[in-house]
Each structure stands twice: as C-alpha cells, then as structure tokens.
mmCIF file of C-alpha atoms in Angstrom:
data_model
loop_
_atom_site.group_PDB
_atom_site.id
_atom_site.type_symbol
_atom_site.label_atom_id
_atom_site.label_comp_id
_atom_site.label_asym_id
_atom_site.label_seq_id
_atom_site.Cartn_x
_atom_site.Cartn_y
_atom_site.Cartn_z
ATOM 1 C CA UNK A 195 52.023 -19.455 -56.366
ATOM 2 C CA UNK A 196 52.997 -18.320 -52.940
ATOM 3 C CA UNK A 197 55.299 -20.540 -50.899
ATOM 4 C CA UNK A 198 56.636 -20.440 -47.347
ATOM 5 C CA UNK A 199 60.014 -21.657 -46.140
ATOM 6 C CA UNK A 200 60.940 -22.383 -42.567
ATOM 7 C CA UNK A 201 64.655 -22.875 -42.280
ATOM 8 C CA UNK A 202 64.903 -24.919 -39.137
ATOM 9 C CA UNK A 203 63.308 -28.319 -38.811
ATOM 10 C CA UNK A 204 64.175 -28.913 -35.164
ATOM 11 C CA UNK A 205 65.623 -26.457 -32.664
ATOM 12 C CA UNK A 206 66.814 -27.518 -29.230
ATOM 13 C CA UNK A 207 67.419 -24.852 -26.590
ATOM 14 C CA UNK A 208 67.945 -24.639 -22.881
ATOM 15 C CA UNK A 209 65.585 -22.582 -20.755
ATOM 16 C CA UNK A 210 66.337 -18.845 -20.774
ATOM 17 C CA UNK A 211 68.039 -19.035 -24.173
ATOM 18 C CA UNK A 212 66.909 -16.655 -26.883
ATOM 19 C CA UNK A 213 64.903 -17.950 -29.825
ATOM 20 C CA UNK A 214 64.685 -16.929 -33.439
ATOM 21 C CA UNK A 215 62.829 -19.057 -35.989
ATOM 22 C CA UNK A 216 63.141 -18.114 -39.621
ATOM 23 C CA UNK A 217 60.287 -17.746 -42.099
ATOM 24 C CA UNK A 218 60.504 -16.551 -45.694
ATOM 25 C CA UNK A 219 57.740 -16.260 -48.260
ATOM 26 C CA UNK A 220 58.126 -16.204 -51.992
ATOM 27 C CA UNK A 221 56.668 -12.950 -53.235
ATOM 28 C CA UNK A 222 55.596 -9.625 -51.885
ATOM 29 C CA UNK A 223 52.954 -7.059 -52.444
ATOM 30 C CA UNK A 224 50.404 -6.612 -49.725
ATOM 31 C CA UNK A 225 50.711 -9.609 -47.492
ATOM 32 C CA UNK A 226 49.390 -10.713 -44.164
ATOM 33 C CA UNK A 227 51.575 -13.038 -42.158
ATOM 34 C CA UNK A 228 50.843 -15.488 -39.388
ATOM 35 C CA UNK A 229 52.586 -17.684 -36.868
ATOM 36 C CA UNK A 230 50.686 -20.631 -35.432
ATOM 37 C CA UNK A 231 51.777 -22.857 -32.561
ATOM 38 C CA UNK A 232 50.872 -26.464 -31.826
ATOM 39 C CA UNK A 233 51.637 -27.606 -28.289
ATOM 40 C CA UNK A 234 51.978 -31.365 -27.753
ATOM 41 C CA UNK A 235 48.569 -32.991 -27.984
ATOM 42 C CA UNK A 236 46.785 -29.734 -28.698
ATOM 43 C CA UNK A 237 45.300 -28.070 -31.738
ATOM 44 C CA UNK A 238 46.920 -25.320 -33.776
ATOM 45 C CA UNK A 239 46.539 -21.883 -32.222
ATOM 46 C CA UNK A 240 47.228 -18.450 -33.599
ATOM 47 C CA UNK A 241 50.349 -17.022 -31.960
ATOM 48 C CA UNK A 242 50.503 -13.669 -33.714
ATOM 49 C CA UNK A 243 49.745 -12.004 -37.010
ATOM 50 C CA UNK A 244 50.905 -9.074 -39.095
ATOM 51 C CA UNK A 245 48.227 -7.176 -40.931
ATOM 52 C CA UNK A 246 49.600 -3.672 -41.438
ATOM 53 C CA UNK A 247 51.393 -0.886 -39.609
ATOM 54 C CA UNK A 248 54.236 -1.500 -37.179
ATOM 55 C CA UNK A 249 56.355 -4.318 -38.625
ATOM 56 C CA UNK A 250 57.240 -5.526 -35.131
ATOM 57 C CA UNK A 251 54.298 -7.556 -33.949
ATOM 58 C CA UNK A 252 53.812 -8.778 -30.422
ATOM 59 C CA UNK A 253 51.863 -11.925 -29.688
ATOM 60 C CA UNK A 254 50.936 -14.088 -26.771
ATOM 61 C CA UNK A 255 53.379 -15.527 -24.232
ATOM 62 C CA UNK A 256 56.124 -13.003 -24.948
ATOM 63 C CA UNK A 257 56.588 -13.899 -28.599
ATOM 64 C CA UNK A 258 57.193 -11.294 -31.261
ATOM 65 C CA UNK A 259 57.860 -11.304 -34.976
ATOM 66 C CA UNK A 260 59.370 -8.764 -37.326
ATOM 67 C CA UNK A 261 58.152 -8.268 -40.874
ATOM 68 C CA UNK A 262 61.017 -7.245 -43.159
ATOM 69 C CA UNK A 263 59.524 -6.579 -46.570
ATOM 70 C CA UNK A 264 62.846 -6.278 -48.368
ATOM 71 C CA UNK A 265 63.860 -9.725 -47.168
ATOM 72 C CA UNK A 266 60.436 -11.354 -47.575
ATOM 73 C CA UNK A 267 60.842 -12.504 -43.990
ATOM 74 C CA UNK A 268 58.742 -12.782 -40.873
ATOM 75 C CA UNK A 269 60.982 -14.285 -38.210
ATOM 76 C CA UNK A 270 59.632 -15.293 -34.827
ATOM 77 C CA UNK A 271 61.558 -14.335 -31.707
ATOM 78 C CA UNK A 272 61.435 -14.711 -27.964
ATOM 79 C CA UNK A 273 64.154 -13.301 -25.669
ATOM 80 C CA UNK A 274 63.999 -16.083 -23.075
ATOM 81 C CA UNK A 275 62.293 -19.412 -23.736
ATOM 82 C CA UNK A 276 60.628 -21.605 -21.147
ATOM 83 C CA UNK A 277 60.127 -25.352 -21.043
ATOM 84 C CA UNK A 278 56.423 -24.700 -21.730
ATOM 85 C CA UNK A 279 57.341 -23.232 -25.134
ATOM 86 C CA UNK A 280 58.129 -26.740 -26.361
ATOM 87 C CA UNK A 281 55.877 -27.023 -29.400
ATOM 88 C CA UNK A 282 55.820 -26.958 -33.175
ATOM 89 C CA UNK A 283 55.676 -23.552 -34.829
ATOM 90 C CA UNK A 284 54.207 -22.870 -38.267
ATOM 91 C CA UNK A 285 54.514 -19.769 -40.399
ATOM 92 C CA UNK A 286 51.635 -19.061 -42.826
ATOM 93 C CA UNK A 287 50.700 -16.609 -45.554
ATOM 94 C CA UNK A 288 47.609 -16.270 -47.739
ATOM 95 C CA UNK A 289 47.812 -18.241 -50.964
ATOM 96 C CA UNK A 290 46.778 -15.192 -52.946
ATOM 97 C CA UNK A 291 44.117 -17.028 -54.877
ATOM 98 C CA UNK A 292 40.381 -16.681 -54.672
ATOM 99 C CA UNK A 293 39.858 -19.150 -51.870
ATOM 100 C CA UNK A 294 41.410 -17.214 -49.031
ATOM 101 C CA UNK A 295 43.305 -20.231 -47.822
ATOM 102 C CA UNK A 296 46.602 -20.023 -46.006
ATOM 103 C CA UNK A 297 49.818 -21.676 -47.121
ATOM 104 C CA UNK A 298 51.830 -23.110 -44.251
ATOM 105 C CA UNK A 299 55.511 -23.801 -43.878
ATOM 106 C CA UNK A 300 56.623 -27.279 -42.889
ATOM 107 C CA UNK A 301 56.977 -26.248 -39.270
ATOM 108 C CA UNK A 302 59.805 -25.977 -36.784
ATOM 109 C CA UNK A 303 59.807 -28.219 -33.775
ATOM 110 C CA UNK A 304 61.154 -26.452 -30.695
ATOM 111 C CA UNK A 305 62.371 -28.524 -27.765
ATOM 112 C CA UNK A 306 63.282 -26.602 -24.619
ATOM 113 C CA UNK A 307 65.377 -28.455 -22.040
ATOM 114 C CA UNK A 308 64.591 -27.617 -18.408
ATOM 115 C CA UNK B 155 29.674 -24.126 -30.874
ATOM 116 C CA UNK B 156 32.510 -22.502 -29.021
ATOM 117 C CA UNK B 157 35.198 -24.073 -31.157
ATOM 118 C CA UNK B 158 35.724 -26.210 -34.218
ATOM 119 C CA UNK B 159 34.755 -29.774 -33.423
ATOM 120 C CA UNK B 160 36.092 -32.775 -35.324
ATOM 121 C CA UNK B 161 35.138 -36.407 -35.025
ATOM 122 C CA UNK B 162 36.333 -39.017 -34.581
ATOM 123 C CA UNK B 163 39.535 -37.910 -32.892
ATOM 124 C CA UNK B 164 41.221 -41.149 -33.889
ATOM 125 C CA UNK B 165 40.372 -43.627 -36.603
ATOM 126 C CA UNK B 166 42.123 -46.868 -37.453
ATOM 127 C CA UNK B 167 40.923 -48.510 -40.628
ATOM 128 C CA UNK B 168 41.937 -51.355 -42.844
ATOM 129 C CA UNK B 169 43.373 -50.646 -46.248
ATOM 130 C CA UNK B 170 40.629 -50.533 -48.849
ATOM 131 C CA UNK B 171 37.864 -49.435 -46.505
ATOM 132 C CA UNK B 172 36.046 -46.111 -46.777
ATOM 133 C CA UNK B 173 36.198 -43.545 -43.978
ATOM 134 C CA UNK B 174 34.204 -40.429 -43.216
ATOM 135 C CA UNK B 175 35.584 -37.558 -41.177
ATOM 136 C CA UNK B 176 33.364 -34.884 -39.724
ATOM 137 C CA UNK B 177 33.881 -31.201 -38.976
ATOM 138 C CA UNK B 178 31.503 -28.898 -37.132
ATOM 139 C CA UNK B 179 32.705 -25.287 -37.507
ATOM 140 C CA UNK B 180 32.202 -22.342 -35.225
ATOM 141 C CA UNK B 181 28.654 -21.080 -35.466
ATOM 142 C CA UNK B 182 28.424 -18.260 -37.995
ATOM 143 C CA UNK B 183 31.679 -19.113 -39.754
ATOM 144 C CA UNK B 184 30.790 -19.468 -43.416
ATOM 145 C CA UNK B 185 34.277 -20.425 -44.610
ATOM 146 C CA UNK B 186 35.554 -23.918 -43.868
ATOM 147 C CA UNK B 187 38.911 -25.455 -44.780
ATOM 148 C CA UNK B 188 40.317 -28.973 -44.741
ATOM 149 C CA UNK B 189 44.041 -29.627 -44.396
ATOM 150 C CA UNK B 190 46.141 -32.751 -44.059
ATOM 151 C CA UNK B 191 49.118 -32.814 -41.696
ATOM 152 C CA UNK B 192 51.711 -35.483 -42.268
ATOM 153 C CA UNK B 193 54.882 -35.982 -40.248
ATOM 154 C CA UNK B 194 57.543 -33.575 -41.458
ATOM 155 C CA UNK B 195 55.350 -32.289 -44.289
ATOM 156 C CA UNK B 196 53.564 -29.391 -42.682
ATOM 157 C CA UNK B 197 49.973 -28.663 -43.596
ATOM 158 C CA UNK B 198 48.687 -29.567 -47.043
ATOM 159 C CA UNK B 199 45.599 -27.646 -48.174
ATOM 160 C CA UNK B 200 42.835 -29.928 -49.424
ATOM 161 C CA UNK B 201 39.633 -27.989 -50.014
ATOM 162 C CA UNK B 202 37.744 -24.868 -49.106
ATOM 163 C CA UNK B 203 34.014 -24.265 -48.670
ATOM 164 C CA UNK B 204 32.247 -20.949 -48.782
ATOM 165 C CA UNK B 205 28.781 -21.802 -47.548
ATOM 166 C CA UNK B 206 27.933 -25.117 -49.189
ATOM 167 C CA UNK B 207 30.043 -24.499 -52.273
ATOM 168 C CA UNK B 208 33.539 -25.749 -52.925
ATOM 169 C CA UNK B 209 34.661 -23.753 -55.958
ATOM 170 C CA UNK B 210 38.008 -25.483 -56.337
ATOM 171 C CA UNK B 211 38.613 -29.150 -55.598
ATOM 172 C CA UNK B 212 42.056 -29.316 -57.156
ATOM 173 C CA UNK B 213 43.771 -29.631 -53.784
ATOM 174 C CA UNK B 214 42.240 -33.035 -53.122
ATOM 175 C CA UNK B 215 45.066 -35.567 -53.603
ATOM 176 C CA UNK B 216 43.073 -38.077 -55.661
ATOM 177 C CA UNK B 217 39.569 -38.905 -56.829
ATOM 178 C CA UNK B 218 39.224 -41.169 -53.795
ATOM 179 C CA UNK B 219 38.812 -38.002 -51.742
ATOM 180 C CA UNK B 220 35.578 -36.049 -51.666
ATOM 181 C CA UNK B 221 34.025 -33.516 -49.357
ATOM 182 C CA UNK B 222 30.659 -31.971 -48.873
ATOM 183 C CA UNK B 223 29.044 -29.415 -46.663
ATOM 184 C CA UNK B 224 25.349 -29.174 -46.019
ATOM 185 C CA UNK B 225 23.354 -26.367 -44.482
ATOM 186 C CA UNK B 226 26.415 -24.146 -44.488
ATOM 187 C CA UNK B 227 27.598 -25.861 -41.338
ATOM 188 C CA UNK B 228 28.854 -29.429 -40.866
ATOM 189 C CA UNK B 229 31.297 -30.791 -43.421
ATOM 190 C CA UNK B 230 32.348 -34.361 -44.107
ATOM 191 C CA UNK B 231 35.535 -35.497 -45.793
ATOM 192 C CA UNK B 232 35.245 -38.969 -47.288
ATOM 193 C CA UNK B 233 38.162 -41.122 -48.320
ATOM 194 C CA UNK B 234 37.257 -44.163 -50.381
ATOM 195 C CA UNK B 235 39.374 -47.297 -50.672
ATOM 196 C CA UNK B 236 41.892 -45.985 -48.145
ATOM 197 C CA UNK B 237 45.592 -46.519 -48.744
ATOM 198 C CA UNK B 238 48.445 -46.478 -46.251
ATOM 199 C CA UNK B 239 49.682 -43.165 -47.635
ATOM 200 C CA UNK B 240 46.389 -41.620 -46.501
ATOM 201 C CA UNK B 241 47.526 -41.984 -42.888
ATOM 202 C CA UNK B 242 47.787 -38.472 -41.472
ATOM 203 C CA UNK B 243 46.043 -35.990 -39.224
ATOM 204 C CA UNK B 244 43.149 -34.331 -41.017
ATOM 205 C CA UNK B 245 42.513 -30.817 -39.773
ATOM 206 C CA UNK B 246 39.486 -28.634 -40.229
ATOM 207 C CA UNK B 247 39.461 -24.872 -39.764
ATOM 208 C CA UNK B 248 36.808 -22.216 -40.045
ATOM 209 C CA UNK B 249 36.644 -18.464 -40.384
ATOM 210 C CA UNK B 250 34.287 -15.658 -41.221
ATOM 211 C CA UNK B 251 33.899 -15.322 -44.967
ATOM 212 C CA UNK B 252 37.176 -14.338 -46.591
ATOM 213 C CA UNK B 253 38.518 -13.297 -43.220
ATOM 214 C CA UNK B 254 41.204 -15.942 -43.173
ATOM 215 C CA UNK B 255 43.620 -13.807 -45.132
ATOM 216 C CA UNK B 256 43.283 -11.015 -42.597
ATOM 217 C CA UNK B 257 42.603 -12.741 -39.335
ATOM 218 C CA UNK B 258 43.556 -16.372 -39.743
ATOM 219 C CA UNK B 259 41.566 -19.440 -38.889
ATOM 220 C CA UNK B 260 40.369 -21.347 -35.880
ATOM 221 C CA UNK B 261 41.444 -24.969 -36.090
ATOM 222 C CA UNK B 262 39.863 -28.105 -34.720
ATOM 223 C CA UNK B 263 41.866 -30.757 -32.897
ATOM 224 C CA UNK B 264 41.985 -32.983 -35.950
ATOM 225 C CA UNK B 265 41.264 -36.606 -36.784
ATOM 226 C CA UNK B 266 44.258 -38.918 -36.699
ATOM 227 C CA UNK B 267 43.727 -41.493 -39.434
ATOM 228 C CA UNK B 268 45.776 -44.659 -39.455
ATOM 229 C CA UNK B 269 45.391 -47.075 -42.350
ATOM 230 C CA UNK B 270 46.705 -50.560 -41.571
#
C-alpha cells in the first residue's frame, strides 16, 4: 500500500526565512500529489497539487512544490515565510485502491516567529 | 451548500455512551470520506461512500464504529459505547465521483470528540 512520510514534525522559523518541508511517498507510477494546510482553528485547505506536466507546481500564498520522480519526493517550499504561514502542513497521495481516498502524512507543524 | 458542513463542532460525552456525528457534503458531490485526526497521528482514513454505498468498511477501527449515508447526501458516523481512545477530531470530506485522486477533496471543519 502507498504510504507518505513527512520528515519534520515541528519546524520553527523566523519571518523572512526560507522554508522547505519534506514529503516522500512509497512507490511511483502515475501519481498525483497534494499539499494541504490547516491554519489554527480552521479546516484543511488545498494548498497546491501536482497532476501532470511541469514538476514545479505553484500554489496559493507564494508556496511551491517540486515533484522529483526519481526521489519519490514532493517537497514544499516558500522563499520567505510570514507569521501568517503558521499552520500545520500535510502531504497526501492517492491510496491507489478502488476507493479514491487520499493517504496523508502525519503533518508538519510550522511556527513562524514575528 | 457552499461547503462541507459538520455537526456538532464539539462533543463531550461520557465513556460508554453512543455518539452520532453528521456530515452534509457539497451539493452534487457524490463521493464522501470520513477521516479521524488525532494529535501527532495525522489523518486516519475511516470510510468512503460513493452515493449511498460504502464498498469497503475495513478502515473503521472497530465494530463500535458504523456509518451510513442516505439519499446520496448527508452521512452520519456513529460510535457506540465510546472509549477514551475515540477522542479525536472527526473530519468529513467530499468530492465529485472519483475526482479526489485528481483534484483532492473539500474538507469540513470537523467534530472534536472528547470522551471523559
């Protein structure tokens, strides 16, 4: 079965620092990849997704992610974080079964110090 | 509706009692998913509905958990004889049929269940 690993449990950065959150999935083939974000007290929202084509995907609020097939990775990046980026970030991939459900990583909590 | 609606938003229950959680998906979304989010554990997939059918219930953590969906719309997740380990946020998501693998889901705000 597919699995998703997020390497960092909690990341603490100062404003304007660069961000990279790691995400690896267990096996390849055709795969769609997602990053979701959960701001404090809010519901999970789609941040960006890779479906096909350009492996560098741009999402909302200046986030981007790069799909590297050879490394089974889909790392999330942002050149300069803001205090408002404080949230929990989840990487997700389809389970590959018949149900079309997504498998989520355990999440990375990002705290940005003003 | 405009989004996925879940109720109640918070539920505190005594151990051993039954609880019922409700999810109202986006209108026209035929696929509906339940997840459980526990602290530090990420999102655990529970069950999926396509229309009123749930073809695979193996994700439900025990036979105390059941779910149904009527009219291809509202779904209820029922937990019988609640235990403290059932405490978590229960999330519902919906999507167009089989679109989740391409486009992702829309999530509700969740029900925070606390068993005391």
